[in-house]
Amino acid sequence: MSGDRDATELVIRVDPTDDGPVVGLGGDLDMATTPQLDGCLAGIARRRPDRIVVDLAELRFCDSTGLTTFVRWSRQCSDAGVQLLLRAPTPQLRRLLEITRFDSLLDVDSDGAVTGGDSDATVTEG
């Protein structure tokens, strides 16, 4: 069945920009797929950019594991002097961030107004 919730997929696209890397997420972020995001962010964080933007516009599902992953990475980045910015959450995700009050723990840009150059993008699919 094509709508089966057991078959989750996370698509991660990393675009280097003048303002730092933009990590675009698409698909589902849940217990099965957060290790992919962890691996991606760990690789980027090792380079210690000033800022990492996580673009959530194409993320169709995020469970509590995904939310806690954002909080954990926000803290780890902050400890390393790196800003983690969540950009353009869907209305459903924005509401979830508000209900859980995680929006007060995270830097969230609902406008998606972060800009930068576009070069040599890397795409990782799960």
PDB file of C-alpha atoms in Angstrom:
ATOM      1  CA  MET A   1       0.000   0.000   0.000  1.00  0.00           C
ATOM      2  CA  SER A   2       1.493   3.364  -1.005  1.00  0.00           C
ATOM      3  CA  GLY A   3       0.289   5.279   2.097  1.00  0.00           C
ATOM      4  CA  ASP A   4       1.899   2.892   4.587  1.00  0.00           C
ATOM      5  CA  ARG A   5       3.220   4.784   7.669  1.00  0.00           C
ATOM      6  CA  ASP A   6       5.843   2.072   8.292  1.00  0.00           C
ATOM      7  CA  ALA A   7       7.754   3.056   5.160  1.00  0.00           C
ATOM      8  CA  THR A   8       9.189   6.412   6.233  1.00  0.00           C
ATOM      9  CA  GLU A   9      11.600   8.376   4.133  1.00  0.00           C
ATOM     10  CA  LEU A  10      13.611  11.475   4.875  1.00  0.00           C
ATOM     11  CA  VAL A  11      15.162  13.449   2.056  1.00  0.00           C
ATOM     12  CA  ILE A  12      18.043  15.716   3.065  1.00  0.00           C
ATOM     13  CA  ARG A  13      19.468  18.359   0.750  1.00  0.00           C
ATOM     14  CA  VAL A  14      22.485  20.421   1.791  1.00  0.00           C
ATOM     15  CA  ASP A  15      23.072  23.693  -0.042  1.00  0.00           C
ATOM     16  CA  PRO A  16      26.200  25.696   0.791  1.00  0.00           C
ATOM     17  CA  THR A  17      25.384  29.419   0.861  1.00  0.00           C
ATOM     18  CA  ASP A  18      27.240  32.618   1.669  1.00  0.00           C
ATOM     19  CA  ASP A  19      25.453  32.661   5.050  1.00  0.00           C
ATOM     20  CA  GLY A  20      26.282  29.038   5.907  1.00  0.00           C
ATOM     21  CA  PRO A  21      24.835  25.668   4.964  1.00  0.00           C
ATOM     22  CA  VAL A  22      21.103  25.239   4.417  1.00  0.00           C
ATOM     23  CA  VAL A  23      19.839  21.756   5.242  1.00  0.00           C
ATOM     24  CA  GLY A  24      16.524  21.154   3.490  1.00  0.00           C
ATOM     25  CA  LEU A  25      14.358  18.386   4.906  1.00  0.00           C
ATOM     26  CA  GLY A  26      11.588  16.613   3.037  1.00  0.00           C
ATOM     27  CA  GLY A  27       9.416  13.651   3.913  1.00  0.00           C
ATOM     28  CA  ASP A  28       9.164  12.241   7.428  1.00  0.00           C
ATOM     29  CA  LEU A  29      11.331  12.969  10.461  1.00  0.00           C
ATOM     30  CA  ASP A  30      10.707  10.292  13.071  1.00  0.00           C
ATOM     31  CA  MET A  31      12.432   7.633  15.151  1.00  0.00           C
ATOM     32  CA  ALA A  32      13.469   5.723  12.025  1.00  0.00           C
ATOM     33  CA  THR A  33      14.925   8.723  10.179  1.00  0.00           C
ATOM     34  CA  THR A  34      16.464  10.988  12.846  1.00  0.00           C
ATOM     35  CA  PRO A  35      19.797   9.106  12.664  1.00  0.00           C
ATOM     36  CA  GLN A  36      20.131  10.396   9.069  1.00  0.00           C
ATOM     37  CA  LEU A  37      19.658  13.977  10.258  1.00  0.00           C
ATOM     38  CA  ASP A  38      22.063  13.401  13.160  1.00  0.00           C
ATOM     39  CA  GLY A  39      24.757  12.206  10.753  1.00  0.00           C
ATOM     40  CA  CYS A  40      24.244  15.136   8.411  1.00  0.00           C
ATOM     41  CA  LEU A  41      24.290  17.775  11.161  1.00  0.00           C
ATOM     42  CA  ALA A  42      27.308  16.172  12.844  1.00  0.00           C
ATOM     43  CA  GLY A  43      29.301  16.454   9.624  1.00  0.00           C
ATOM     44  CA  ILE A  44      28.307  20.076   9.138  1.00  0.00           C
ATOM     45  CA  ALA A  45      28.847  21.054  12.793  1.00  0.00           C
ATOM     46  CA  ARG A  46      32.414  19.691  12.701  1.00  0.00           C
ATOM     47  CA  ARG A  47      33.217  22.465  10.194  1.00  0.00           C
ATOM     48  CA  ARG A  48      31.898  25.040  12.708  1.00  0.00           C
ATOM     49  CA  PRO A  49      30.019  27.418  10.432  1.00  0.00           C
ATOM     50  CA  ASP A  50      28.569  30.540  12.047  1.00  0.00           C
ATOM     51  CA  ARG A  51      25.063  29.323  11.275  1.00  0.00           C
ATOM     52  CA  ILE A  52      23.241  26.209  10.101  1.00  0.00           C
ATOM     53  CA  VAL A  53      19.784  26.738   8.620  1.00  0.00           C
ATOM     54  CA  VAL A  54      17.369  23.799   8.621  1.00  0.00           C
ATOM     55  CA  ASP A  55      14.648  24.409   6.014  1.00  0.00           C
ATOM     56  CA  LEU A  56      11.435  22.649   7.054  1.00  0.00           C
ATOM     57  CA  ALA A  57       9.152  23.762   4.216  1.00  0.00           C
ATOM     58  CA  GLU A  58       9.035  20.292   2.618  1.00  0.00           C
ATOM     59  CA  LEU A  59       8.864  18.278   5.855  1.00  0.00           C
ATOM     60  CA  ARG A  60       5.489  16.521   5.853  1.00  0.00           C
ATOM     61  CA  PHE A  61       5.717  14.777   9.250  1.00  0.00           C
ATOM     62  CA  CYS A  62       7.677  15.273  12.475  1.00  0.00           C
ATOM     63  CA  ASP A  63       7.172  13.275  15.669  1.00  0.00           C
ATOM     64  CA  SER A  64       8.481  13.869  19.187  1.00  0.00           C
ATOM     65  CA  THR A  65      11.793  12.245  18.268  1.00  0.00           C
ATOM     66  CA  GLY A  66      12.280  14.839  15.544  1.00  0.00           C
ATOM     67  CA  LEU A  67      11.380  17.684  17.884  1.00  0.00           C
ATOM     68  CA  THR A  68      13.825  16.539  20.553  1.00  0.00           C
ATOM     69  CA  THR A  69      16.482  16.153  17.852  1.00  0.00           C
ATOM     70  CA  PHE A  70      16.043  19.833  16.954  1.00  0.00           C
ATOM     71  CA  VAL A  71      16.361  20.850  20.623  1.00  0.00           C
ATOM     72  CA  ARG A  72      19.420  18.641  21.181  1.00  0.00           C
ATOM     73  CA  TRP A  73      21.183  19.990  18.082  1.00  0.00           C
ATOM     74  CA  SER A  74      20.269  23.560  18.974  1.00  0.00           C
ATOM     75  CA  ARG A  75      21.983  23.107  22.341  1.00  0.00           C
ATOM     76  CA  GLN A  76      25.023  21.357  20.862  1.00  0.00           C
ATOM     77  CA  CYS A  77      25.421  24.043  18.221  1.00  0.00           C
ATOM     78  CA  SER A  78      24.983  26.829  20.764  1.00  0.00           C
ATOM     79  CA  ASP A  79      27.661  25.269  22.982  1.00  0.00           C
ATOM     80  CA  ALA A  80      30.002  25.308  19.954  1.00  0.00           C
ATOM     81  CA  GLY A  81      29.168  28.916  19.051  1.00  0.00           C
ATOM     82  CA  VAL A  82      27.050  27.939  16.035  1.00  0.00           C
ATOM     83  CA  GLN A  83      23.487  29.176  15.489  1.00  0.00           C
ATOM     84  CA  LEU A  84      20.932  26.543  14.452  1.00  0.00           C
ATOM     85  CA  LEU A  85      17.996  28.233  12.741  1.00  0.00           C
ATOM     86  CA  LEU A  86      14.807  26.387  11.799  1.00  0.00           C
ATOM     87  CA  ARG A  87      13.335  28.010   8.692  1.00  0.00           C
ATOM     88  CA  ALA A  88       9.843  27.893   7.212  1.00  0.00           C
ATOM     89  CA  PRO A  89       8.104  25.244   9.319  1.00  0.00           C
ATOM     90  CA  THR A  90       4.786  24.065   7.913  1.00  0.00           C
ATOM     91  CA  PRO A  91       1.696  25.391   9.718  1.00  0.00           C
ATOM     92  CA  GLN A  92       1.258  22.008  11.417  1.00  0.00           C
ATOM     93  CA  LEU A  93       4.876  21.915  12.608  1.00  0.00           C
ATOM     94  CA  ARG A  94       4.719  25.549  13.718  1.00  0.00           C
ATOM     95  CA  ARG A  95       1.633  24.713  15.791  1.00  0.00           C
ATOM     96  CA  LEU A  96       3.385  21.662  17.285  1.00  0.00           C
ATOM     97  CA  LEU A  97       6.379  23.829  18.227  1.00  0.00           C
ATOM     98  CA  GLU A  98       4.011  26.301  19.918  1.00  0.00           C
ATOM     99  CA  ILE A  99       1.990  23.641  21.786  1.00  0.00           C
ATOM    100  CA  THR A 100       5.143  21.985  23.119  1.00  0.00           C
ATOM    101  CA  ARG A 101       6.698  25.407  23.762  1.00  0.00           C
ATOM    102  CA  PHE A 102       9.771  24.260  21.864  1.00  0.00           C
ATOM    103  CA  ASP A 103       9.474  27.482  19.868  1.00  0.00           C
ATOM    104  CA  SER A 104      10.855  29.235  22.967  1.00  0.00           C
ATOM    105  CA  LEU A 105      13.885  26.896  22.984  1.00  0.00           C
ATOM    106  CA  LEU A 106      14.664  27.108  19.270  1.00  0.00           C
ATOM    107  CA  ASP A 107      15.486  29.850  16.769  1.00  0.00           C
ATOM    108  CA  VAL A 108      12.585  29.674  14.298  1.00  0.00           C
ATOM    109  CA  ASP A 109      12.167  31.827  11.179  1.00  0.00           C
ATOM    110  CA  SER A 110       8.637  31.308   9.907  1.00  0.00           C
ATOM    111  CA  ASP A 111       9.163  33.652   6.937  1.00  0.00           C
ATOM    112  CA  GLY A 112      11.987  31.701   5.325  1.00  0.00           C
ATOM    113  CA  ALA A 113      13.783  34.981   4.685  1.00  0.00           C
ATOM    114  CA  VAL A 114      17.338  33.622   4.914  1.00  0.00           C
ATOM    115  CA  THR A 115      19.214  34.201   1.655  1.00  0.00           C
ATOM    116  CA  GLY A 116      22.531  33.190   0.193  1.00  0.00           C
ATOM    117  CA  GLY A 117      24.346  31.902  -2.867  1.00  0.00           C
ATOM    118  CA  ASP A 118      23.584  28.527  -4.433  1.00  0.00           C
ATOM    119  CA  SER A 119      26.458  26.278  -5.368  1.00  0.00           C
ATOM    120  CA  ASP A 120      27.367  22.578  -5.448  1.00  0.00           C
ATOM    121  CA  ALA A 121      24.338  21.119  -3.673  1.00  0.00           C
ATOM    122  CA  THR A 122      24.491  17.649  -2.157  1.00  0.00           C
ATOM    123  CA  VAL A 123      21.388  15.481  -1.977  1.00  0.00           C
ATOM    124  CA  THR A 124      21.030  12.508   0.367  1.00  0.00           C
ATOM    125  CA  GLU A 125      17.973  10.283   0.235  1.00  0.00           C
ATOM    126  CA  GLY A 126      16.933   7.719   2.797  1.00  0.00           C
TER     127      GLY A 126
END
